[in-house]
mmCIF file of C-alpha atoms in Angstrom:
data_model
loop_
_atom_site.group_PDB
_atom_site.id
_atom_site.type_symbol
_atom_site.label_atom_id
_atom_site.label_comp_id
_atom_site.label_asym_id
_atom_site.label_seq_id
_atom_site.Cartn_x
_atom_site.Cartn_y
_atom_site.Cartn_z
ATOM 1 C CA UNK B 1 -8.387 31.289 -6.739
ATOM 2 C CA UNK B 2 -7.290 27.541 -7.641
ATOM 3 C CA UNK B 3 -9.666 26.004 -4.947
ATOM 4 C CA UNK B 4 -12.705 28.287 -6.857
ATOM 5 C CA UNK B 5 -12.095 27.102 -10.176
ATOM 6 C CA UNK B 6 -11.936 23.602 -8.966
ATOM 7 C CA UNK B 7 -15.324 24.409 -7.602
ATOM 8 C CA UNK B 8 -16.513 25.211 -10.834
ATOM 9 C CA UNK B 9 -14.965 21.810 -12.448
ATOM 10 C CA UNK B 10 -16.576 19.910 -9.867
ATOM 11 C CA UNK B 11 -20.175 20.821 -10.311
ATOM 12 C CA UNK B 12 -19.669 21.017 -14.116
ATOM 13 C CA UNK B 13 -18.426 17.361 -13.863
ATOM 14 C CA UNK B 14 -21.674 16.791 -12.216
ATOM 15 C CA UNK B 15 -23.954 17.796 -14.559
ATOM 16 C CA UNK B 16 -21.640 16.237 -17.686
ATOM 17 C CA UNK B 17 -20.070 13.570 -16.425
ATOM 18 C CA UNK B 18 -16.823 11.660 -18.011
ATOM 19 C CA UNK B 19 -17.533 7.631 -19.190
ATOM 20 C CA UNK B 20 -15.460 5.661 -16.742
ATOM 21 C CA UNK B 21 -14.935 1.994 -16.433
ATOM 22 C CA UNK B 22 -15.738 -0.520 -13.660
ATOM 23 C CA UNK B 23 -12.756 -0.968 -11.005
ATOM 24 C CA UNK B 24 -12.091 -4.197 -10.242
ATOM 25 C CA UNK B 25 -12.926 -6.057 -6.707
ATOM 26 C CA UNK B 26 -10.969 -5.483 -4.124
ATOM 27 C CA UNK B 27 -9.651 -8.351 -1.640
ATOM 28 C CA UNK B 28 -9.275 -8.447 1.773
ATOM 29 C CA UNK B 29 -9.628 -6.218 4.897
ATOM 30 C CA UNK B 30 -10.698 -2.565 2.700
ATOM 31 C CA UNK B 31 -13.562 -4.335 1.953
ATOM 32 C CA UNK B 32 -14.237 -5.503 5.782
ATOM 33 C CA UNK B 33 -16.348 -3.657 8.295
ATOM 34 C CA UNK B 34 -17.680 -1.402 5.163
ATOM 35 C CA UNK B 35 -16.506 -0.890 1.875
ATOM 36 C CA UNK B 36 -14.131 0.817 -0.073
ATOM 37 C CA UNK B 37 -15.300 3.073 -2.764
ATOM 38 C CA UNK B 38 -12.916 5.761 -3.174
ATOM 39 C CA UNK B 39 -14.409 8.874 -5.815
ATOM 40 C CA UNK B 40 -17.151 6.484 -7.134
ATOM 41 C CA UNK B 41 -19.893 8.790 -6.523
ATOM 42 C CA UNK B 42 -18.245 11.888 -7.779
ATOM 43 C CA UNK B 43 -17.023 13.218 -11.365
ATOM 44 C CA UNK B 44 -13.378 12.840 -12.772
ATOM 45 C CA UNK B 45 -10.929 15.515 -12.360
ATOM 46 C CA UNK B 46 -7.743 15.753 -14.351
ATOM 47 C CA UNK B 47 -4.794 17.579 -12.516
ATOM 48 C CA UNK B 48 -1.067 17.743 -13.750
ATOM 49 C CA UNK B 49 0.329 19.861 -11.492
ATOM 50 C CA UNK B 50 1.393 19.550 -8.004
ATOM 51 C CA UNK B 51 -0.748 23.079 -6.801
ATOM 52 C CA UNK B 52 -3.882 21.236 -8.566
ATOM 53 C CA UNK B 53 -3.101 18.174 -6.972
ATOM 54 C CA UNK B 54 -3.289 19.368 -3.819
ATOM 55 C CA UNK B 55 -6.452 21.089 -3.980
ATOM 56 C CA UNK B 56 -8.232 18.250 -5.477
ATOM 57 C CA UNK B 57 -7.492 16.035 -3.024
ATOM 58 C CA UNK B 58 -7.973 18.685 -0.394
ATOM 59 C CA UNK B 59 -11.588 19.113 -2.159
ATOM 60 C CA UNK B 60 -14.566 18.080 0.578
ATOM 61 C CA UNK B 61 -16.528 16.557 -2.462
ATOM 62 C CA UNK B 62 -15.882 12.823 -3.782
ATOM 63 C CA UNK B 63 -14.024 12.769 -6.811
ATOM 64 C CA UNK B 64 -11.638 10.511 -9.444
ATOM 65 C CA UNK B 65 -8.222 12.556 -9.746
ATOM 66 C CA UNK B 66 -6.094 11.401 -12.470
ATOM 67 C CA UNK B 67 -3.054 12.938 -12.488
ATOM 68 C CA UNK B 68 -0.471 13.216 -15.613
ATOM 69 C CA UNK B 69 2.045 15.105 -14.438
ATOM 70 C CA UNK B 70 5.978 14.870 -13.442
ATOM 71 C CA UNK B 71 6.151 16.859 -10.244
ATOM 72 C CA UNK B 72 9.930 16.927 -8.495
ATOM 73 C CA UNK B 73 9.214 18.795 -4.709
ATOM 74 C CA UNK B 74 9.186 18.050 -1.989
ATOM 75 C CA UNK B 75 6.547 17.521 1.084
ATOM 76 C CA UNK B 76 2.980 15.124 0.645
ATOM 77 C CA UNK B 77 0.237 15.945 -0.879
ATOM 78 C CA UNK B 78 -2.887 15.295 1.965
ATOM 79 C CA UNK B 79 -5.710 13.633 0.685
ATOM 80 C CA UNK B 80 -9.576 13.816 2.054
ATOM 81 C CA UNK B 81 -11.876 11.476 2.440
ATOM 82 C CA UNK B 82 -14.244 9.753 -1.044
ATOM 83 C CA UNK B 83 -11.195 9.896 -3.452
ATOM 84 C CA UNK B 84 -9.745 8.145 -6.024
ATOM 85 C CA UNK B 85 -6.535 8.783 -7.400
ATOM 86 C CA UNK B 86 -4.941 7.374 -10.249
ATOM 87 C CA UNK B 87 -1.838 7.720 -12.123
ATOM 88 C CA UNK B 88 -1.788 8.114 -16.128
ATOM 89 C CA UNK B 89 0.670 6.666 -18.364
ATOM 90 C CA UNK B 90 3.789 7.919 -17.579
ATOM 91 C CA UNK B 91 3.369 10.128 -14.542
ATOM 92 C CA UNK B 92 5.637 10.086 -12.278
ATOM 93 C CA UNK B 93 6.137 12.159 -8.382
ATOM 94 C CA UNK B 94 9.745 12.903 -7.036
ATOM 95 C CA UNK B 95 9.991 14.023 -3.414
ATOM 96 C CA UNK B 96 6.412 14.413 -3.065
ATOM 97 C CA UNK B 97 4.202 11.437 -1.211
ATOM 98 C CA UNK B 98 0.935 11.007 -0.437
ATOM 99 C CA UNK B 99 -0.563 11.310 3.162
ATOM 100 C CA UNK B 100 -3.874 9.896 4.601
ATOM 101 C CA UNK B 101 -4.645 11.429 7.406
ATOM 102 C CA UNK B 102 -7.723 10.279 9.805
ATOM 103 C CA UNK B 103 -9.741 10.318 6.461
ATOM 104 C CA UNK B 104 -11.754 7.291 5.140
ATOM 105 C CA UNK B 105 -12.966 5.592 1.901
ATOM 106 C CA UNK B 106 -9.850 6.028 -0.322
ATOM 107 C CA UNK B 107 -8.129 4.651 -3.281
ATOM 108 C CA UNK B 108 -4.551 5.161 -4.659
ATOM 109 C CA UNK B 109 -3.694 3.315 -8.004
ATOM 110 C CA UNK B 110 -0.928 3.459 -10.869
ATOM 111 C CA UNK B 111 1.183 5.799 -8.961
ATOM 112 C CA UNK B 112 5.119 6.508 -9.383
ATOM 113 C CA UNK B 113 6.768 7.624 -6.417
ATOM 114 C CA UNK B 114 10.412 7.998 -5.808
ATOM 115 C CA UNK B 115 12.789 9.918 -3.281
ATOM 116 C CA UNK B 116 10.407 11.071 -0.599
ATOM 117 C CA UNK B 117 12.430 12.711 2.338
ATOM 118 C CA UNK B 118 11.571 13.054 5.567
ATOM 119 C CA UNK B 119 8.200 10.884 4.996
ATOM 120 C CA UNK B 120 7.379 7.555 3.396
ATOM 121 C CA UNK B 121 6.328 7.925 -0.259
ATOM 122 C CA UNK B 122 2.883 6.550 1.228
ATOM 123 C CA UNK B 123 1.797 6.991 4.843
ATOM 124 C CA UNK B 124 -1.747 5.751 6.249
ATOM 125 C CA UNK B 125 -2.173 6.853 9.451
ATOM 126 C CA UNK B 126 -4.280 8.698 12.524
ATOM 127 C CA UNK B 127 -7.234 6.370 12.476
ATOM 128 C CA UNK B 128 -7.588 6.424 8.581
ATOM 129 C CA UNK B 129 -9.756 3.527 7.662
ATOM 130 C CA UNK B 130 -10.970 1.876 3.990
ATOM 131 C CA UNK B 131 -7.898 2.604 2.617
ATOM 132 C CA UNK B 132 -6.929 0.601 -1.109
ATOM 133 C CA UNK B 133 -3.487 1.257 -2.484
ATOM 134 C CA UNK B 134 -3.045 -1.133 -5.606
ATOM 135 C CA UNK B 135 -0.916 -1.104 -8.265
ATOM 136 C CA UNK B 136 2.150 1.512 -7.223
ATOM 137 C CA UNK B 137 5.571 1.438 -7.772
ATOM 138 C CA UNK B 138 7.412 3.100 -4.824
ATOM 139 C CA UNK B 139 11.032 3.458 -4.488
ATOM 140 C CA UNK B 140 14.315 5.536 -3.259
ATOM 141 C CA UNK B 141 17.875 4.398 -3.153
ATOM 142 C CA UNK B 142 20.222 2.527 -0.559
ATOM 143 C CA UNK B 143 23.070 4.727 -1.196
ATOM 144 C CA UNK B 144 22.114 6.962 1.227
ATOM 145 C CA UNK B 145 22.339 6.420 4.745
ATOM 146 C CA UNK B 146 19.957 4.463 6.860
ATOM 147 C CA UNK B 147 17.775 7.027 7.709
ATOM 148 C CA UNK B 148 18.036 9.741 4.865
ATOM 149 C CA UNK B 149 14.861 8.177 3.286
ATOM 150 C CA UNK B 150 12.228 7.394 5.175
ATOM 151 C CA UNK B 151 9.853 3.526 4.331
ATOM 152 C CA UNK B 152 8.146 3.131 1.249
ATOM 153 C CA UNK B 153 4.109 2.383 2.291
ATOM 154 C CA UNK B 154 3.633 2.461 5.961
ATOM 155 C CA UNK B 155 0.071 2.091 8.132
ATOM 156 C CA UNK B 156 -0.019 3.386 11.715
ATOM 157 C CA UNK B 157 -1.467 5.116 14.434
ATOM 158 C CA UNK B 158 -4.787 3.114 15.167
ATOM 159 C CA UNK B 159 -5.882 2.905 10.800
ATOM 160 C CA UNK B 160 -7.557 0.278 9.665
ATOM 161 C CA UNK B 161 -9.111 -2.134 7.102
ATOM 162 C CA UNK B 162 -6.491 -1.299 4.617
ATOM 163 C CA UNK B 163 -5.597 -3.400 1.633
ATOM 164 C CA UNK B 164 -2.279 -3.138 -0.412
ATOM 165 C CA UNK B 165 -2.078 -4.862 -3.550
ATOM 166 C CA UNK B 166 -0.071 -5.460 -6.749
ATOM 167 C CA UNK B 167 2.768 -2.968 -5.400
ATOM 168 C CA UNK B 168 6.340 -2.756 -6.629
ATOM 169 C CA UNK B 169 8.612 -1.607 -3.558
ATOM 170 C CA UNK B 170 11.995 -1.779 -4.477
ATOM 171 C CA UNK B 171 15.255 -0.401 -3.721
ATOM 172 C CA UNK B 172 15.019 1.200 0.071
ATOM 173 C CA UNK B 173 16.013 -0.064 3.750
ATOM 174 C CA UNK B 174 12.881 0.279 5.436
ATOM 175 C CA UNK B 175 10.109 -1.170 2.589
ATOM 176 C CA UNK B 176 6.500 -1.084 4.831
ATOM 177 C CA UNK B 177 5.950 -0.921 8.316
ATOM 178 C CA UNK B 178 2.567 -1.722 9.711
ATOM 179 C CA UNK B 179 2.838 -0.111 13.451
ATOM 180 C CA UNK B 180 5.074 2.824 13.858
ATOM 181 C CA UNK B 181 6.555 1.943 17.263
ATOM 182 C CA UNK B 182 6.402 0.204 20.740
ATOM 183 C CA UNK B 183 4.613 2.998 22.840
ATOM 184 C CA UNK B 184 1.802 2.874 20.610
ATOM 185 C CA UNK B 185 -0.149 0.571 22.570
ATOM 186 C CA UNK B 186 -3.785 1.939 20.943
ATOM 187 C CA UNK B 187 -2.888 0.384 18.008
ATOM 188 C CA UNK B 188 -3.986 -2.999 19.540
ATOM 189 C CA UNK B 189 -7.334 -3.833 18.019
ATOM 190 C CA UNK B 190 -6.468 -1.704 14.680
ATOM 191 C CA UNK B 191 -4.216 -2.208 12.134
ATOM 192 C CA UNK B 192 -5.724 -4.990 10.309
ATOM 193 C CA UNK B 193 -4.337 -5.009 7.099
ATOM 194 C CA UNK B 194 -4.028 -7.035 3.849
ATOM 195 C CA UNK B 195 -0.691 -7.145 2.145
ATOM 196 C CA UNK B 196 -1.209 -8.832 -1.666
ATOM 197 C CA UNK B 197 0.817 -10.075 -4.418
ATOM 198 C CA UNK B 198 3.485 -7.133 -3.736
ATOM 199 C CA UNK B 199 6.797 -7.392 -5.407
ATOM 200 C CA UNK B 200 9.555 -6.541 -2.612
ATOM 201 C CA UNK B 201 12.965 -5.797 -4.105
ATOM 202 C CA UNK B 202 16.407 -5.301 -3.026
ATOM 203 C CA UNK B 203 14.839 -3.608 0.409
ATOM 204 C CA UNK B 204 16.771 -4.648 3.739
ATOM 205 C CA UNK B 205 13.790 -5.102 5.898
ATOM 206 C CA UNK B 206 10.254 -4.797 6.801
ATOM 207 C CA UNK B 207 8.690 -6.636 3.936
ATOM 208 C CA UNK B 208 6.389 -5.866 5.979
ATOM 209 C CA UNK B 209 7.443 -5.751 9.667
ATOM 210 C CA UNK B 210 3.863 -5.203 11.820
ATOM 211 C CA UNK B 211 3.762 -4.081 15.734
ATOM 212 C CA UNK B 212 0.398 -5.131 17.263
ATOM 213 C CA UNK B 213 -1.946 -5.487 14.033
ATOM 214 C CA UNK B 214 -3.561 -8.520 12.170
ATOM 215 C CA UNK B 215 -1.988 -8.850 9.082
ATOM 216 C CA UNK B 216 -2.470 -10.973 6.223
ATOM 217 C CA UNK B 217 0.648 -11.358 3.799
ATOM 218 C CA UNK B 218 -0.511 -13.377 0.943
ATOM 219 C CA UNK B 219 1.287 -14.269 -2.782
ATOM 220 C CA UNK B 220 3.956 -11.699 -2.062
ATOM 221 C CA UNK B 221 7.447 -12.217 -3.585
ATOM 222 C CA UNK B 222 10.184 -10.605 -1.520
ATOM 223 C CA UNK B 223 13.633 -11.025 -3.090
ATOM 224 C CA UNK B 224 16.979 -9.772 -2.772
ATOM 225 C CA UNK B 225 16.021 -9.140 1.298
ATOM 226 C CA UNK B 226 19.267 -8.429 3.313
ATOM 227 C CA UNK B 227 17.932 -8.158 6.353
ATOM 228 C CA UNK B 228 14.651 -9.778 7.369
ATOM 229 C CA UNK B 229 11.675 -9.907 5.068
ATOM 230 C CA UNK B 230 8.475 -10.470 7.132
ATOM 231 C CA UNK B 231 8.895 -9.324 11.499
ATOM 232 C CA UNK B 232 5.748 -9.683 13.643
ATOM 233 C CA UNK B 233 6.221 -8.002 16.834
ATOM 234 C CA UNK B 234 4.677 -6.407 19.654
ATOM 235 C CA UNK B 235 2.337 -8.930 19.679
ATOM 236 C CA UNK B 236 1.231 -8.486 16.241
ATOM 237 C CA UNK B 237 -0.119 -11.755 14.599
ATOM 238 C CA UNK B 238 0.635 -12.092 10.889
ATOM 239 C CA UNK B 239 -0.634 -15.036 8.494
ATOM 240 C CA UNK B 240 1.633 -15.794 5.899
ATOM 241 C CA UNK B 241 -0.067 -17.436 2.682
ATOM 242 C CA UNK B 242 1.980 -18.935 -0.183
ATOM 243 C CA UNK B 243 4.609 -15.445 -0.283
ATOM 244 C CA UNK B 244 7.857 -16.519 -2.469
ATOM 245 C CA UNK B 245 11.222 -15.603 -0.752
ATOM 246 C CA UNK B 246 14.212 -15.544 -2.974
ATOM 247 C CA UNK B 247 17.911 -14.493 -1.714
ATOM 248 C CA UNK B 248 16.359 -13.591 1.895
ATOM 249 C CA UNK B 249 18.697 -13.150 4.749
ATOM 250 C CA UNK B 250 16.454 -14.234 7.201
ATOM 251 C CA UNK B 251 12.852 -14.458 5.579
ATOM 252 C CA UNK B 252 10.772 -14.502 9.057
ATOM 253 C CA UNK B 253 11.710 -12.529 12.165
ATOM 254 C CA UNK B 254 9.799 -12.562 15.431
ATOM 255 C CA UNK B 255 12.724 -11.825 18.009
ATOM 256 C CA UNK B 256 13.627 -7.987 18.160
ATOM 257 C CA UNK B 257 11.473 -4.896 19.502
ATOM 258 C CA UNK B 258 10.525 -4.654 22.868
ATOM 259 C CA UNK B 259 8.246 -7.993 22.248
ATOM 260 C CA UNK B 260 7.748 -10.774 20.028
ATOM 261 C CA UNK B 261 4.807 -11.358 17.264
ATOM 262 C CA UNK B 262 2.909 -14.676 16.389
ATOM 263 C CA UNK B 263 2.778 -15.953 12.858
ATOM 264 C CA UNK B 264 0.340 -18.444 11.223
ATOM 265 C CA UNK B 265 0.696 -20.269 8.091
ATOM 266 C CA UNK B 266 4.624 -20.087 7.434
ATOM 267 C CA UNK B 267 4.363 -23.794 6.308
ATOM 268 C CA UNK B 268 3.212 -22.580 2.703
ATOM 269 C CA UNK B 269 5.739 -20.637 2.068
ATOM 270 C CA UNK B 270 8.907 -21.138 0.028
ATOM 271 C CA UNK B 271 12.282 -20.027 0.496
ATOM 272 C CA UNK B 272 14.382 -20.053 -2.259
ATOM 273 C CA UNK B 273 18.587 -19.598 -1.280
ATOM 274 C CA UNK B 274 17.484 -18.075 1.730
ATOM 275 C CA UNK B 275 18.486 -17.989 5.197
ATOM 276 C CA UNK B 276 16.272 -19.785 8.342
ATOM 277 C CA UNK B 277 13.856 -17.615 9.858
ATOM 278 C CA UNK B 278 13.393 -17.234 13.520
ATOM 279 C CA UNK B 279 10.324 -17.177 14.977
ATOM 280 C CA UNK B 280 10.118 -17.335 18.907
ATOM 281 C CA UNK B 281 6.392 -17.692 19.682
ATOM 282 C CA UNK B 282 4.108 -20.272 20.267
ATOM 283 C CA UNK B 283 2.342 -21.604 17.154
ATOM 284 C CA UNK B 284 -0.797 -19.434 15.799
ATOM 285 C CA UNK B 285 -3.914 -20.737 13.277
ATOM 286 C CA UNK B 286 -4.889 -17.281 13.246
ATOM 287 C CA UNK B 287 -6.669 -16.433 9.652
ATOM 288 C CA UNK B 288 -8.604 -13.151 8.392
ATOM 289 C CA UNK B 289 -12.154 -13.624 8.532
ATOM 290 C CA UNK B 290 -12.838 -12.692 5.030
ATOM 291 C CA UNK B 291 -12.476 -15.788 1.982
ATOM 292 C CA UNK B 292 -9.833 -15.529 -0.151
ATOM 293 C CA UNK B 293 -9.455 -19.024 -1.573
ATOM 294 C CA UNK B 294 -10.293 -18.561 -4.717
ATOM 295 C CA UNK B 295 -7.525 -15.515 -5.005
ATOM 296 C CA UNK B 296 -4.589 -17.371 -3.752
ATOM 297 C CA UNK B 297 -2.207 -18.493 -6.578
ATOM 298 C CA UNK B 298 0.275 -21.557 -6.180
ATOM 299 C CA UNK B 299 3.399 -20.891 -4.326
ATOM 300 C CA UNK B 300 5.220 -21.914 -7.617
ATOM 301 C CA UNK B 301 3.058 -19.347 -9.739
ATOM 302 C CA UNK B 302 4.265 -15.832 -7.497
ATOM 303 C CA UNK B 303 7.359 -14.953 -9.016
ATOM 304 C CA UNK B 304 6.064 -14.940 -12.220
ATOM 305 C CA UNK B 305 2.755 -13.664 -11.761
ATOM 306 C CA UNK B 306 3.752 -11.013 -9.144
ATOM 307 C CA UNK B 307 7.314 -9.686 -10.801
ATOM 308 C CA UNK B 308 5.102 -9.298 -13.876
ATOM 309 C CA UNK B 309 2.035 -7.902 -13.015
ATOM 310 C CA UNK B 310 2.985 -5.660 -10.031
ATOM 311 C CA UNK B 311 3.681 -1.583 -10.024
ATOM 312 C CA UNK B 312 2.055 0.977 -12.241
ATOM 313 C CA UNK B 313 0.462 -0.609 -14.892
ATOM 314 C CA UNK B 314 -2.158 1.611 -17.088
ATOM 315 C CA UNK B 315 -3.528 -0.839 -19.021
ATOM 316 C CA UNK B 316 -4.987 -2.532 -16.236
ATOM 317 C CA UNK B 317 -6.935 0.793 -14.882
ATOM 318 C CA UNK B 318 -8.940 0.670 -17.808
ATOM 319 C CA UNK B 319 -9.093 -2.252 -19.529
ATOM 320 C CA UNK B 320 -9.849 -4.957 -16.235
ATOM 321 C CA UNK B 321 -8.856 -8.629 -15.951
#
């Protein structure tokens, strides 16, 4: 009954659609190989509950969903290819995550997520590709055991061209993980993601920690890390670019899993009362073939800029920098 009602929305949003502003560019690998569009070409929908949630993102059709609810539950929400979805002021989700499963062209932005069991409070996954998530704060607790709570933002399972941006990820053991585990060997040649100006807090590990992807991990500020901040493993190659670790156990980790990673660029970097990484592998001059220059702050500028300016932040959905 929902799902024909939303029908109804949808084509009426055709015909009279809402004024929306212009999003602002996106860096790095979701705009590689294609582009990343989300809803663009489709009307705006406005859900507040988690049973309109889900059949809005179910929907076939391209669409904006802005959602402006406070939904406590439990489970993900699964959302289809063409979308857009982007928290209002104040909305919040609490044991509920969002899934992207094999689907394509999609854009997550302003969203509150806390307390996700079972599943991280983001998940990318089964060949999903074009895949922006900008502007999220994502957390859970460390009270709980180890594995209670699952990560916070994770990419696996052969996706692709993915950029994450402007996150806050605080306050969980197991922040992002790009490559879900050894035996996934057919992730070589995928995974190529771009992790930007993300605010890592009081996590223990995997800030990100990558199995056989590219992975460029630029103007991030990871601090309070009691494990290791950055791992590159299964012979993933990461490029580190000007990220800001502060209070890091061991900032750079190469030397656990069944194999060792390669990481470029760790010379740029700046570790502030934190431990000596360990990196086992050869030197790498890897770097992602798109230009990013221009977007790369001073090493002395990311705490600031990032603890400021990361996590869900309305005013910047609608009124650009």
């Amino acid at each position: 009954m929902y799902f024909s009602f939303l029908l109804l929305y949808y084509f009426f949003s055709v015909f009279f659609p809402e004024p929306r502003e212009q999003a602002p560019e996106i860096i790095g690998f979701a705009m590689v190989n294609g582009r990343t569009t989300g809803g663009k070409n489709g009307p705006v929908i406005r859900v507040s509950t988690l049973a309109a949630f889900r059949a809005a993102a179910s929907s076939p059709f391209p669409m904006t969903i802005r959602y402006s609810g406070n939904i406590k539950g439990k489970g993900f929400i699964n959302i289809k290819s063409d979308k857009t979805i982007i928290g209002e002021g104040g909305s919040s989700m609490e044991g509920v995550g969002l899934l992207i499963y094999g689907h394509h062209n999609v854009i997550i932005r302003n969203m509150t997520i806390r307390n996700v069991v079972s599943y991280s409070n983001i998940v990318i996954k089964e060949g999903a590709h074009h895949v922006w998530v900008d502007h999220c704060t994502l957390s859970s607790d460390r009270n709980h055991g180890w594995d209670y709570y699952d990560g916070l933002l994770d990419v696996g399972n052969r996706a692709d061209y993915v950029t994450l941006s402007w996150n806050k990820l605080h306050d969980n053991h197991k922040a992002m993980l790009i490559g879900f585990g050894d035996e996934n060997t057919n992730d070589a040649g995928h995974l190529r993601v771009t992790v930007y100006k993300n605010y890592f807090c009081n996590n223990s590990e995997r800030q990100p920690g990558v199995r056989f992807g590219q992975v460029h991990v630029m103007n991030n500020y990871i601090k309070n890390s009691s494990g290791y901040g950055i791992g590159s493993t299964m012979d993933a190659t990461v490029r580190t670019d000007n990220n800001y670790f502060e209070n890091a156990v061991q900032p750079i980790k190469t030397d656990f899993n069944a194999k060792p990673g390669y990481i470029s660029g760790g010379n740029s970097n700046v570790y502030r009362h934190s431990g000596k990484s360990t990196i086992s592998t050869s030197i790498c001059l890897w770097k992602p073939e798109y230009p990013y220059a221009a977007q790369l702050l001073p090493v002395q500028q990311v705490p600031e800029a990032v603890r400021n300016g990361a996590g869900a932040k309305p005013i910047l959905l609608w009124n650009e920098k």
